[in-house]
Each structure stands twice: as C-alpha cells, then as structure tokens.
Amino acid sequence: MGLNVKKNDKVRIITGKDRGKGGRVLFVDKKKGRLIIEGLNVVKKTKRPDQQNQKGGIIDIEAPVHLSNVMVVCPKCSKPTRVKKKALGDGRHVRICGKCEEILDKV
Ligand SMILES: [Zn+2]
C-alpha cells in the first residue's frame, strides 16, 4: 500500500466510531501507516502531574488511525477520494484527486 496521505491533508474517517467525520492530518507515522487527525479518534488518557499541569488528571488526546480507515478529501470537489498519481513531464510525480483530477500537492 502506498502512502498517499500527507501532513495537512484533509481526510475523512470511513470506519469506526468517528465514521464520516473529517479533519486535518497532524502527523503521519510512515512506518506504522498511522495518522493523527485533529480532533478525531479522541481517547481519554490519564496524565501524570508535570510542570505544565501540577495536578495531572484525565486529558483528551488523538489516538492514531490506520491509513486504511481514512480517505483523502479533495480540496476542490470536497469528495472523499482515492488518491491517484500523475507524472509531471520533468520526472516528478504528484498526487491527484481520483474524481476531479485536481493536483493535491503543491508543485
Ligand atoms: Zn476532486
């Protein structure tokens, strides 16, 4: 499976408790094929006291979501899409929307 999702992409979760919700990718773990998505797949974690938070307590954090559970949302047609690759003339490749063929990467 190719890694077609990058940081700052808009994605939509297609399975699980947050199915149908969308958000921005904050972090991509390439080795594990997992993403952290802003505000999604939030879980409660117990936090030990530290310098910022003397009392510690329960905090909300975004748990990783596997790549196979998300689709990239195209910024142009706003549809969840399978990302395709397109060759530019100069040997570079860019990601494009599978629906409207908008280029998703900055060139
Ligand atoms: Zn599109």
PDB file of N, CA and C and ligand atoms in Angstrom:
ATOM      1  N   MET A   1       0.837  -1.197   0.000  1.00  0.00           N
ATOM      2  CA  MET A   1       0.000   0.000   0.000  1.00  0.00           C
ATOM      3  C   MET A   1       0.872   1.247   0.000  1.00  0.00           C
ATOM      4  N   GLY A   2       0.625   2.110  -0.905  1.00  0.00           N
ATOM      5  CA  GLY A   2       1.407   3.349  -0.955  1.00  0.00           C
ATOM      6  C   GLY A   2       0.942   4.326   0.103  1.00  0.00           C
ATOM      7  N   LEU A   3       1.849   5.175   0.471  1.00  0.00           N
ATOM      8  CA  LEU A   3       1.486   6.169   1.475  1.00  0.00           C
ATOM      9  C   LEU A   3       0.993   7.418   0.770  1.00  0.00           C
ATOM     10  N   ASN A   4      -0.316   7.493   0.635  1.00  0.00           N
ATOM     11  CA  ASN A   4      -0.888   8.575  -0.147  1.00  0.00           C
ATOM     12  C   ASN A   4      -1.432   9.721   0.691  1.00  0.00           C
ATOM     13  N   VAL A   5      -1.264   9.612   1.979  1.00  0.00           N
ATOM     14  CA  VAL A   5      -1.753  10.668   2.857  1.00  0.00           C
ATOM     15  C   VAL A   5      -0.569  11.408   3.458  1.00  0.00           C
ATOM     16  N   LYS A   6      -0.669  12.719   3.448  1.00  0.00           N
ATOM     17  CA  LYS A   6       0.418  13.542   3.975  1.00  0.00           C
ATOM     18  C   LYS A   6      -0.103  14.500   5.029  1.00  0.00           C
ATOM     19  N   LYS A   7       0.842  15.019   5.783  1.00  0.00           N
ATOM     20  CA  LYS A   7       0.516  16.013   6.798  1.00  0.00           C
ATOM     21  C   LYS A   7      -0.243  17.183   6.168  1.00  0.00           C
ATOM     22  N   ASN A   8      -1.231  17.682   6.895  1.00  0.00           N
ATOM     23  CA  ASN A   8      -2.085  18.808   6.483  1.00  0.00           C
ATOM     24  C   ASN A   8      -3.149  18.448   5.448  1.00  0.00           C
ATOM     25  N   ASP A   9      -3.166  17.197   4.985  1.00  0.00           N
ATOM     26  CA  ASP A   9      -4.285  16.776   4.143  1.00  0.00           C
ATOM     27  C   ASP A   9      -5.575  16.793   4.952  1.00  0.00           C
ATOM     28  N   LYS A  10      -6.681  17.066   4.243  1.00  0.00           N
ATOM     29  CA  LYS A  10      -7.992  16.850   4.849  1.00  0.00           C
ATOM     30  C   LYS A  10      -8.372  15.401   4.582  1.00  0.00           C
ATOM     31  N   VAL A  11      -8.798  14.716   5.624  1.00  0.00           N
ATOM     32  CA  VAL A  11      -9.196  13.324   5.444  1.00  0.00           C
ATOM     33  C   VAL A  11     -10.544  13.079   6.112  1.00  0.00           C
ATOM     34  N   ARG A  12     -11.168  11.993   5.713  1.00  0.00           N
ATOM     35  CA  ARG A  12     -12.415  11.575   6.344  1.00  0.00           C
ATOM     36  C   ARG A  12     -12.254  10.144   6.829  1.00  0.00           C
ATOM     37  N   ILE A  13     -12.722   9.887   8.035  1.00  0.00           N
ATOM     38  CA  ILE A  13     -12.661   8.527   8.569  1.00  0.00           C
ATOM     39  C   ILE A  13     -13.837   7.725   8.012  1.00  0.00           C
ATOM     40  N   ILE A  14     -13.546   6.524   7.528  1.00  0.00           N
ATOM     41  CA  ILE A  14     -14.596   5.748   6.861  1.00  0.00           C
ATOM     42  C   ILE A  14     -15.047   4.544   7.677  1.00  0.00           C
ATOM     43  N   THR A  15     -14.485   4.359   8.856  1.00  0.00           N
ATOM     44  CA  THR A  15     -14.925   3.248   9.678  1.00  0.00           C
ATOM     45  C   THR A  15     -14.731   3.593  11.153  1.00  0.00           C
ATOM     46  N   GLY A  16     -15.388   2.858  12.027  1.00  0.00           N
ATOM     47  CA  GLY A  16     -15.209   3.062  13.462  1.00  0.00           C
ATOM     48  C   GLY A  16     -16.135   4.112  14.038  1.00  0.00           C
ATOM     49  N   LYS A  17     -15.858   4.504  15.278  1.00  0.00           N
ATOM     50  CA  LYS A  17     -16.791   5.385  15.992  1.00  0.00           C
ATOM     51  C   LYS A  17     -16.866   6.790  15.409  1.00  0.00           C
ATOM     52  N   ASP A  18     -15.813   7.211  14.726  1.00  0.00           N
ATOM     53  CA  ASP A  18     -15.806   8.543  14.122  1.00  0.00           C
ATOM     54  C   ASP A  18     -16.080   8.501  12.624  1.00  0.00           C
ATOM     55  N   ARG A  19     -16.695   7.417  12.166  1.00  0.00           N
ATOM     56  CA  ARG A  19     -17.022   7.255  10.763  1.00  0.00           C
ATOM     57  C   ARG A  19     -17.775   8.477  10.210  1.00  0.00           C
ATOM     58  N   GLY A  20     -17.307   8.963   9.071  1.00  0.00           N
ATOM     59  CA  GLY A  20     -17.980  10.092   8.432  1.00  0.00           C
ATOM     60  C   GLY A  20     -17.439  11.443   8.853  1.00  0.00           C
ATOM     61  N   LYS A  21     -16.643  11.468   9.907  1.00  0.00           N
ATOM     62  CA  LYS A  21     -16.101  12.752  10.355  1.00  0.00           C
ATOM     63  C   LYS A  21     -14.805  13.067   9.625  1.00  0.00           C
ATOM     64  N   GLY A  22     -14.550  14.361   9.489  1.00  0.00           N
ATOM     65  CA  GLY A  22     -13.348  14.776   8.776  1.00  0.00           C
ATOM     66  C   GLY A  22     -12.447  15.647   9.615  1.00  0.00           C
ATOM     67  N   GLY A  23     -11.198  15.688   9.235  1.00  0.00           N
ATOM     68  CA  GLY A  23     -10.254  16.545   9.943  1.00  0.00           C
ATOM     69  C   GLY A  23      -8.948  16.646   9.195  1.00  0.00           C
ATOM     70  N   ARG A  24      -8.055  17.431   9.794  1.00  0.00           N
ATOM     71  CA  ARG A  24      -6.766  17.693   9.160  1.00  0.00           C
ATOM     72  C   ARG A  24      -5.705  16.778   9.768  1.00  0.00           C
ATOM     73  N   VAL A  25      -4.850  16.256   8.919  1.00  0.00           N
ATOM     74  CA  VAL A  25      -3.791  15.359   9.383  1.00  0.00           C
ATOM     75  C   VAL A  25      -2.704  16.168  10.084  1.00  0.00           C
ATOM     76  N   LEU A  26      -2.424  15.790  11.334  1.00  0.00           N
ATOM     77  CA  LEU A  26      -1.400  16.487  12.109  1.00  0.00           C
ATOM     78  C   LEU A  26      -0.059  15.781  12.034  1.00  0.00           C
ATOM     79  N   PHE A  27      -0.114  14.459  11.870  1.00  0.00           N
ATOM     80  CA  PHE A  27       1.127  13.684  11.937  1.00  0.00           C
ATOM     81  C   PHE A  27       0.930  12.382  11.177  1.00  0.00           C
ATOM     82  N   VAL A  28       1.955  11.982  10.443  1.00  0.00           N
ATOM     83  CA  VAL A  28       1.927  10.714   9.724  1.00  0.00           C
ATOM     84  C   VAL A  28       3.058   9.835  10.237  1.00  0.00           C
ATOM     85  N   ASP A  29       2.711   8.647  10.697  1.00  0.00           N
ATOM     86  CA  ASP A  29       3.719   7.667  11.089  1.00  0.00           C
ATOM     87  C   ASP A  29       3.901   6.706   9.919  1.00  0.00           C
ATOM     88  N   LYS A  30       4.933   6.971   9.132  1.00  0.00           N
ATOM     89  CA  LYS A  30       5.092   6.221   7.878  1.00  0.00           C
ATOM     90  C   LYS A  30       5.358   4.745   8.125  1.00  0.00           C
ATOM     91  N   LYS A  31       6.115   4.451   9.160  1.00  0.00           N
ATOM     92  CA  LYS A  31       6.472   3.050   9.408  1.00  0.00           C
ATOM     93  C   LYS A  31       5.255   2.214   9.748  1.00  0.00           C
ATOM     94  N   LYS A  32       4.389   2.773  10.570  1.00  0.00           N
ATOM     95  CA  LYS A  32       3.216   2.004  11.017  1.00  0.00           C
ATOM     96  C   LYS A  32       1.998   2.247  10.142  1.00  0.00           C
ATOM     97  N   GLY A  33       2.080   3.210   9.242  1.00  0.00           N
ATOM     98  CA  GLY A  33       0.923   3.511   8.409  1.00  0.00           C
ATOM     99  C   GLY A  33      -0.225   4.104   9.190  1.00  0.00           C
ATOM    100  N   ARG A  34       0.110   4.927  10.165  1.00  0.00           N
ATOM    101  CA  ARG A  34      -0.928   5.515  11.007  1.00  0.00           C
ATOM    102  C   ARG A  34      -0.876   7.030  10.958  1.00  0.00           C
ATOM    103  N   LEU A  35      -2.026   7.634  11.247  1.00  0.00           N
ATOM    104  CA  LEU A  35      -2.153   9.086  11.205  1.00  0.00           C
ATOM    105  C   LEU A  35      -2.733   9.601  12.502  1.00  0.00           C
ATOM    106  N   ILE A  36      -2.326  10.805  12.871  1.00  0.00           N
ATOM    107  CA  ILE A  36      -3.036  11.535  13.921  1.00  0.00           C
ATOM    108  C   ILE A  36      -3.853  12.604  13.207  1.00  0.00           C
ATOM    109  N   ILE A  37      -5.162  12.616  13.477  1.00  0.00           N
ATOM    110  CA  ILE A  37      -6.052  13.565  12.815  1.00  0.00           C
ATOM    111  C   ILE A  37      -6.641  14.499  13.863  1.00  0.00           C
ATOM    112  N   GLU A  38      -6.568  15.785  13.561  1.00  0.00           N
ATOM    113  CA  GLU A  38      -7.004  16.812  14.502  1.00  0.00           C
ATOM    114  C   GLU A  38      -8.439  16.584  14.970  1.00  0.00           C
ATOM    115  N   GLY A  39      -8.600  16.405  16.263  1.00  0.00           N
ATOM    116  CA  GLY A  39      -9.932  16.303  16.861  1.00  0.00           C
ATOM    117  C   GLY A  39     -10.665  14.992  16.637  1.00  0.00           C
ATOM    118  N   LEU A  40     -10.010  14.020  16.011  1.00  0.00           N
ATOM    119  CA  LEU A  40     -10.695  12.757  15.730  1.00  0.00           C
ATOM    120  C   LEU A  40     -10.041  11.583  16.447  1.00  0.00           C
ATOM    121  N   ASN A  41     -10.865  10.564  16.669  1.00  0.00           N
ATOM    122  CA  ASN A  41     -10.424   9.361  17.384  1.00  0.00           C
ATOM    123  C   ASN A  41      -9.828   9.737  18.743  1.00  0.00           C
ATOM    124  N   VAL A  42     -10.533  10.625  19.419  1.00  0.00           N
ATOM    125  CA  VAL A  42     -10.055  11.137  20.707  1.00  0.00           C
ATOM    126  C   VAL A  42     -10.289  10.094  21.794  1.00  0.00           C
ATOM    127  N   VAL A  43      -9.278   9.882  22.582  1.00  0.00           N
ATOM    128  CA  VAL A  43      -9.393   8.968  23.713  1.00  0.00           C
ATOM    129  C   VAL A  43      -8.970   9.700  24.986  1.00  0.00           C
ATOM    130  N   LYS A  44      -9.431   9.186  26.115  1.00  0.00           N
ATOM    131  CA  LYS A  44      -9.045   9.748  27.414  1.00  0.00           C
ATOM    132  C   LYS A  44      -7.757   9.080  27.869  1.00  0.00           C
ATOM    133  N   LYS A  45      -6.865   9.889  28.330  1.00  0.00           N
ATOM    134  CA  LYS A  45      -5.621   9.335  28.881  1.00  0.00           C
ATOM    135  C   LYS A  45      -5.399   9.908  30.267  1.00  0.00           C
ATOM    136  N   THR A  46      -4.874   9.078  31.114  1.00  0.00           N
ATOM    137  CA  THR A  46      -4.501   9.574  32.438  1.00  0.00           C
ATOM    138  C   THR A  46      -3.117  10.194  32.343  1.00  0.00           C
ATOM    139  N   LYS A  47      -3.014  11.410  32.832  1.00  0.00           N
ATOM    140  CA  LYS A  47      -1.750  12.121  32.728  1.00  0.00           C
ATOM    141  C   LYS A  47      -1.158  12.320  34.113  1.00  0.00           C
ATOM    142  N   ARG A  48       0.101  12.022  34.201  1.00  0.00           N
ATOM    143  CA  ARG A  48       0.786  12.268  35.474  1.00  0.00           C
ATOM    144  C   ARG A  48       1.064  13.757  35.611  1.00  0.00           C
ATOM    145  N   PRO A  49       1.144  14.220  36.844  1.00  0.00           N
ATOM    146  CA  PRO A  49       1.488  15.639  37.041  1.00  0.00           C
ATOM    147  C   PRO A  49       2.834  15.963  36.412  1.00  0.00           C
ATOM    148  N   ASP A  50       2.901  17.135  35.779  1.00  0.00           N
ATOM    149  CA  ASP A  50       4.188  17.602  35.268  1.00  0.00           C
ATOM    150  C   ASP A  50       4.271  19.109  35.479  1.00  0.00           C
ATOM    151  N   GLN A  51       5.244  19.737  34.876  1.00  0.00           N
ATOM    152  CA  GLN A  51       5.442  21.162  35.148  1.00  0.00           C
ATOM    153  C   GLN A  51       4.287  22.033  34.647  1.00  0.00           C
ATOM    154  N   GLN A  52       3.680  21.620  33.510  1.00  0.00           N
ATOM    155  CA  GLN A  52       2.570  22.415  32.984  1.00  0.00           C
ATOM    156  C   GLN A  52       1.284  22.182  33.783  1.00  0.00           C
ATOM    157  N   ASN A  53       1.142  20.969  34.261  1.00  0.00           N
ATOM    158  CA  ASN A  53      -0.099  20.594  34.918  1.00  0.00           C
ATOM    159  C   ASN A  53       0.233  19.896  36.232  1.00  0.00           C
ATOM    160  N   GLN A  54       0.203  20.678  37.288  1.00  0.00           N
ATOM    161  CA  GLN A  54       0.684  20.170  38.572  1.00  0.00           C
ATOM    162  C   GLN A  54      -0.178  19.027  39.101  1.00  0.00           C
ATOM    163  N   LYS A  55      -1.439  19.036  38.752  1.00  0.00           N
ATOM    164  CA  LYS A  55      -2.334  18.036  39.330  1.00  0.00           C
ATOM    165  C   LYS A  55      -2.412  16.748  38.517  1.00  0.00           C
ATOM    166  N   GLY A  56      -2.046  16.840  37.243  1.00  0.00           N
ATOM    167  CA  GLY A  56      -2.257  15.674  36.403  1.00  0.00           C
ATOM    168  C   GLY A  56      -3.733  15.509  36.141  1.00  0.00           C
ATOM    169  N   GLY A  57      -4.159  14.293  35.818  1.00  0.00           N
ATOM    170  CA  GLY A  57      -5.590  14.077  35.614  1.00  0.00           C
ATOM    171  C   GLY A  57      -5.867  13.427  34.282  1.00  0.00           C
ATOM    172  N   ILE A  58      -7.125  13.555  33.832  1.00  0.00           N
ATOM    173  CA  ILE A  58      -7.537  12.911  32.592  1.00  0.00           C
ATOM    174  C   ILE A  58      -7.481  13.937  31.462  1.00  0.00           C
ATOM    175  N   ILE A  59      -6.840  13.596  30.393  1.00  0.00           N
ATOM    176  CA  ILE A  59      -6.797  14.503  29.243  1.00  0.00           C
ATOM    177  C   ILE A  59      -7.308  13.778  28.001  1.00  0.00           C
ATOM    178  N   ASP A  60      -7.738  14.565  27.023  1.00  0.00           N
ATOM    179  CA  ASP A  60      -8.164  14.011  25.737  1.00  0.00           C
ATOM    180  C   ASP A  60      -6.994  14.082  24.770  1.00  0.00           C
ATOM    181  N   ILE A  61      -6.686  12.967  24.133  1.00  0.00           N
ATOM    182  CA  ILE A  61      -5.671  13.021  23.084  1.00  0.00           C
ATOM    183  C   ILE A  61      -6.178  12.284  21.852  1.00  0.00           C
ATOM    184  N   GLU A  62      -5.620  12.647  20.715  1.00  0.00           N
ATOM    185  CA  GLU A  62      -5.988  11.984  19.476  1.00  0.00           C
ATOM    186  C   GLU A  62      -5.162  10.702  19.333  1.00  0.00           C
ATOM    187  N   ALA A  63      -5.866   9.573  19.235  1.00  0.00           N
ATOM    188  CA  ALA A  63      -5.182   8.300  19.031  1.00  0.00           C
ATOM    189  C   ALA A  63      -4.956   8.089  17.537  1.00  0.00           C
ATOM    190  N   PRO A  64      -3.926   7.328  17.180  1.00  0.00           N
ATOM    191  CA  PRO A  64      -3.650   7.109  15.756  1.00  0.00           C
ATOM    192  C   PRO A  64      -4.770   6.337  15.057  1.00  0.00           C
ATOM    193  N   VAL A  65      -4.956   6.653  13.793  1.00  0.00           N
ATOM    194  CA  VAL A  65      -5.928   5.973  12.935  1.00  0.00           C
ATOM    195  C   VAL A  65      -5.147   5.330  11.801  1.00  0.00           C
ATOM    196  N   HIS A  66      -5.463   4.091  11.479  1.00  0.00           N
ATOM    197  CA  HIS A  66      -4.728   3.445  10.387  1.00  0.00           C
ATOM    198  C   HIS A  66      -5.132   4.032   9.034  1.00  0.00           C
ATOM    199  N   LEU A  67      -4.136   4.115   8.157  1.00  0.00           N
ATOM    200  CA  LEU A  67      -4.347   4.640   6.801  1.00  0.00           C
ATOM    201  C   LEU A  67      -5.544   4.038   6.078  1.00  0.00           C
ATOM    202  N   SER A  68      -5.743   2.738   6.288  1.00  0.00           N
ATOM    203  CA  SER A  68      -6.815   2.058   5.553  1.00  0.00           C
ATOM    204  C   SER A  68      -8.194   2.511   6.026  1.00  0.00           C
ATOM    205  N   ASN A  69      -8.245   3.264   7.128  1.00  0.00           N
ATOM    206  CA  ASN A  69      -9.529   3.700   7.667  1.00  0.00           C
ATOM    207  C   ASN A  69      -9.900   5.123   7.279  1.00  0.00           C
ATOM    208  N   VAL A  70      -9.090   5.733   6.429  1.00  0.00           N
ATOM    209  CA  VAL A  70      -9.392   7.102   6.020  1.00  0.00           C
ATOM    210  C   VAL A  70      -9.349   7.235   4.497  1.00  0.00           C
ATOM    211  N   MET A  71     -10.025   8.280   4.030  1.00  0.00           N
ATOM    212  CA  MET A  71      -9.886   8.684   2.633  1.00  0.00           C
ATOM    213  C   MET A  71      -9.520  10.163   2.616  1.00  0.00           C
ATOM    214  N   VAL A  72      -8.721  10.532   1.635  1.00  0.00           N
ATOM    215  CA  VAL A  72      -8.374  11.937   1.481  1.00  0.00           C
ATOM    216  C   VAL A  72      -9.586  12.681   0.916  1.00  0.00           C
ATOM    217  N   VAL A  73      -9.852  13.855   1.482  1.00  0.00           N
ATOM    218  CA  VAL A  73     -10.928  14.693   0.945  1.00  0.00           C
ATOM    219  C   VAL A  73     -10.308  15.733   0.020  1.00  0.00           C
ATOM    220  N   CYS A  74     -10.772  15.738  -1.202  1.00  0.00           N
ATOM    221  CA  CYS A  74     -10.235  16.648  -2.208  1.00  0.00           C
ATOM    222  C   CYS A  74     -10.601  18.089  -1.872  1.00  0.00           C
ATOM    223  N   PRO A  75      -9.632  19.009  -1.868  1.00  0.00           N
ATOM    224  CA  PRO A  75      -9.944  20.405  -1.556  1.00  0.00           C
ATOM    225  C   PRO A  75     -10.786  21.092  -2.628  1.00  0.00           C
ATOM    226  N   LYS A  76     -10.805  20.542  -3.831  1.00  0.00           N
ATOM    227  CA  LYS A  76     -11.567  21.177  -4.912  1.00  0.00           C
ATOM    228  C   LYS A  76     -13.002  20.675  -4.973  1.00  0.00           C
ATOM    229  N   CYS A  77     -13.167  19.347  -5.116  1.00  0.00           N
ATOM    230  CA  CYS A  77     -14.529  18.831  -5.259  1.00  0.00           C
ATOM    231  C   CYS A  77     -15.135  18.410  -3.922  1.00  0.00           C
ATOM    232  N   SER A  78     -14.341  18.498  -2.845  1.00  0.00           N
ATOM    233  CA  SER A  78     -14.809  18.197  -1.488  1.00  0.00           C
ATOM    234  C   SER A  78     -15.321  16.781  -1.307  1.00  0.00           C
ATOM    235  N   LYS A  79     -14.893  15.867  -2.168  1.00  0.00           N
ATOM    236  CA  LYS A  79     -15.331  14.485  -2.051  1.00  0.00           C
ATOM    237  C   LYS A  79     -14.195  13.621  -1.516  1.00  0.00           C
ATOM    238  N   PRO A  80     -14.555  12.617  -0.695  1.00  0.00           N
ATOM    239  CA  PRO A  80     -13.529  11.655  -0.307  1.00  0.00           C
ATOM    240  C   PRO A  80     -13.105  10.890  -1.545  1.00  0.00           C
ATOM    241  N   THR A  81     -11.827  10.722  -1.731  1.00  0.00           N
ATOM    242  CA  THR A  81     -11.364  10.149  -2.979  1.00  0.00           C
ATOM    243  C   THR A  81     -10.189   9.208  -2.774  1.00  0.00           C
ATOM    244  N   ARG A  82     -10.030   8.284  -3.687  1.00  0.00           N
ATOM    245  CA  ARG A  82      -8.805   7.512  -3.768  1.00  0.00           C
ATOM    246  C   ARG A  82      -7.788   8.362  -4.498  1.00  0.00           C
ATOM    247  N   VAL A  83      -6.658   8.557  -3.873  1.00  0.00           N
ATOM    248  CA  VAL A  83      -5.630   9.398  -4.480  1.00  0.00           C
ATOM    249  C   VAL A  83      -4.945   8.639  -5.611  1.00  0.00           C
ATOM    250  N   LYS A  84      -4.755   9.311  -6.708  1.00  0.00           N
ATOM    251  CA  LYS A  84      -4.001   8.728  -7.824  1.00  0.00           C
ATOM    252  C   LYS A  84      -2.695   9.488  -8.009  1.00  0.00           C
ATOM    253  N   LYS A  85      -1.804   8.865  -8.750  1.00  0.00           N
ATOM    254  CA  LYS A  85      -0.528   9.527  -9.024  1.00  0.00           C
ATOM    255  C   LYS A  85      -0.498   9.969 -10.476  1.00  0.00           C
ATOM    256  N   LYS A  86       0.141  11.092 -10.680  1.00  0.00           N
ATOM    257  CA  LYS A  86       0.288  11.592 -12.037  1.00  0.00           C
ATOM    258  C   LYS A  86       1.735  12.024 -12.236  1.00  0.00           C
ATOM    259  N   ALA A  87       2.282  11.666 -13.389  1.00  0.00           N
ATOM    260  CA  ALA A  87       3.656  12.052 -13.697  1.00  0.00           C
ATOM    261  C   ALA A  87       3.664  13.439 -14.313  1.00  0.00           C
ATOM    262  N   LEU A  88       4.530  14.297 -13.778  1.00  0.00           N
ATOM    263  CA  LEU A  88       4.758  15.574 -14.441  1.00  0.00           C
ATOM    264  C   LEU A  88       5.819  15.326 -15.508  1.00  0.00           C
ATOM    265  N   GLY A  89       5.930  16.212 -16.442  1.00  0.00           N
ATOM    266  CA  GLY A  89       6.874  16.000 -17.529  1.00  0.00           C
ATOM    267  C   GLY A  89       8.331  15.887 -17.095  1.00  0.00           C
ATOM    268  N   ASP A  90       8.643  16.470 -15.949  1.00  0.00           N
ATOM    269  CA  ASP A  90      10.047  16.542 -15.541  1.00  0.00           C
ATOM    270  C   ASP A  90      10.489  15.395 -14.642  1.00  0.00           C
ATOM    271  N   GLY A  91       9.709  14.339 -14.576  1.00  0.00           N
ATOM    272  CA  GLY A  91      10.107  13.184 -13.782  1.00  0.00           C
ATOM    273  C   GLY A  91       9.519  13.158 -12.387  1.00  0.00           C
ATOM    274  N   ARG A  92       8.922  14.264 -11.959  1.00  0.00           N
ATOM    275  CA  ARG A  92       8.283  14.268 -10.645  1.00  0.00           C
ATOM    276  C   ARG A  92       6.881  13.677 -10.745  1.00  0.00           C
ATOM    277  N   HIS A  93       6.413  13.210  -9.595  1.00  0.00           N
ATOM    278  CA  HIS A  93       5.050  12.706  -9.521  1.00  0.00           C
ATOM    279  C   HIS A  93       4.269  13.531  -8.505  1.00  0.00           C
ATOM    280  N   VAL A  94       3.023  13.756  -8.792  1.00  0.00           N
ATOM    281  CA  VAL A  94       2.160  14.441  -7.836  1.00  0.00           C
ATOM    282  C   VAL A  94       0.953  13.562  -7.559  1.00  0.00           C
ATOM    283  N   ARG A  95       0.301  13.849  -6.440  1.00  0.00           N
ATOM    284  CA  ARG A  95      -0.936  13.141  -6.111  1.00  0.00           C
ATOM    285  C   ARG A  95      -2.108  13.925  -6.695  1.00  0.00           C
ATOM    286  N   ILE A  96      -3.027  13.231  -7.289  1.00  0.00           N
ATOM    287  CA  ILE A  96      -4.212  13.909  -7.814  1.00  0.00           C
ATOM    288  C   ILE A  96      -5.481  13.251  -7.282  1.00  0.00           C
ATOM    289  N   CYS A  97      -6.562  14.031  -7.278  1.00  0.00           N
ATOM    290  CA  CYS A  97      -7.872  13.529  -6.879  1.00  0.00           C
ATOM    291  C   CYS A  97      -8.342  12.492  -7.896  1.00  0.00           C
ATOM    292  N   GLY A  98      -8.828  11.347  -7.403  1.00  0.00           N
ATOM    293  CA  GLY A  98      -9.317  10.304  -8.293  1.00  0.00           C
ATOM    294  C   GLY A  98     -10.613  10.676  -8.988  1.00  0.00           C
ATOM    295  N   LYS A  99     -11.291  11.709  -8.505  1.00  0.00           N
ATOM    296  CA  LYS A  99     -12.568  12.106  -9.088  1.00  0.00           C
ATOM    297  C   LYS A  99     -12.425  13.257 -10.081  1.00  0.00           C
ATOM    298  N   CYS A 100     -11.844  14.385  -9.593  1.00  0.00           N
ATOM    299  CA  CYS A 100     -11.801  15.565 -10.473  1.00  0.00           C
ATOM    300  C   CYS A 100     -10.398  15.829 -11.036  1.00  0.00           C
ATOM    301  N   GLU A 101      -9.424  15.012 -10.579  1.00  0.00           N
ATOM    302  CA  GLU A 101      -8.044  15.116 -11.055  1.00  0.00           C
ATOM    303  C   GLU A 101      -7.328  16.393 -10.650  1.00  0.00           C
ATOM    304  N   GLU A 102      -7.881  17.099  -9.664  1.00  0.00           N
ATOM    305  CA  GLU A 102      -7.169  18.230  -9.082  1.00  0.00           C
ATOM    306  C   GLU A 102      -5.843  17.757  -8.477  1.00  0.00           C
ATOM    307  N   ILE A 103      -4.791  18.516  -8.688  1.00  0.00           N
ATOM    308  CA  ILE A 103      -3.496  18.183  -8.080  1.00  0.00           C
ATOM    309  C   ILE A 103      -3.539  18.530  -6.585  1.00  0.00           C
ATOM    310  N   LEU A 104      -3.198  17.534  -5.757  1.00  0.00           N
ATOM    311  CA  LEU A 104      -3.302  17.708  -4.312  1.00  0.00           C
ATOM    312  C   LEU A 104      -2.009  18.209  -3.678  1.00  0.00           C
ATOM    313  N   ASP A 105      -0.902  18.041  -4.387  1.00  0.00           N
ATOM    314  CA  ASP A 105       0.368  18.509  -3.848  1.00  0.00           C
ATOM    315  C   ASP A 105       0.702  19.883  -4.395  1.00  0.00           C
ATOM    316  N   LYS A 106       1.466  20.608  -3.589  1.00  0.00           N
ATOM    317  CA  LYS A 106       1.968  21.890  -4.101  1.00  0.00           C
ATOM    318  C   LYS A 106       3.117  21.582  -5.052  1.00  0.00           C
ATOM    319  N   VAL A 107       3.042  22.164  -6.216  1.00  0.00           N
ATOM    320  CA  VAL A 107       4.065  21.870  -7.232  1.00  0.00           C
ATOM    321  C   VAL A 107       5.012  23.063  -7.351  1.00  0.00           C
TER     322      VAL A 107
HETATM  323 ZN    ZN B   1     -11.530  16.351  -6.554  1.00  0.00          ZN
END
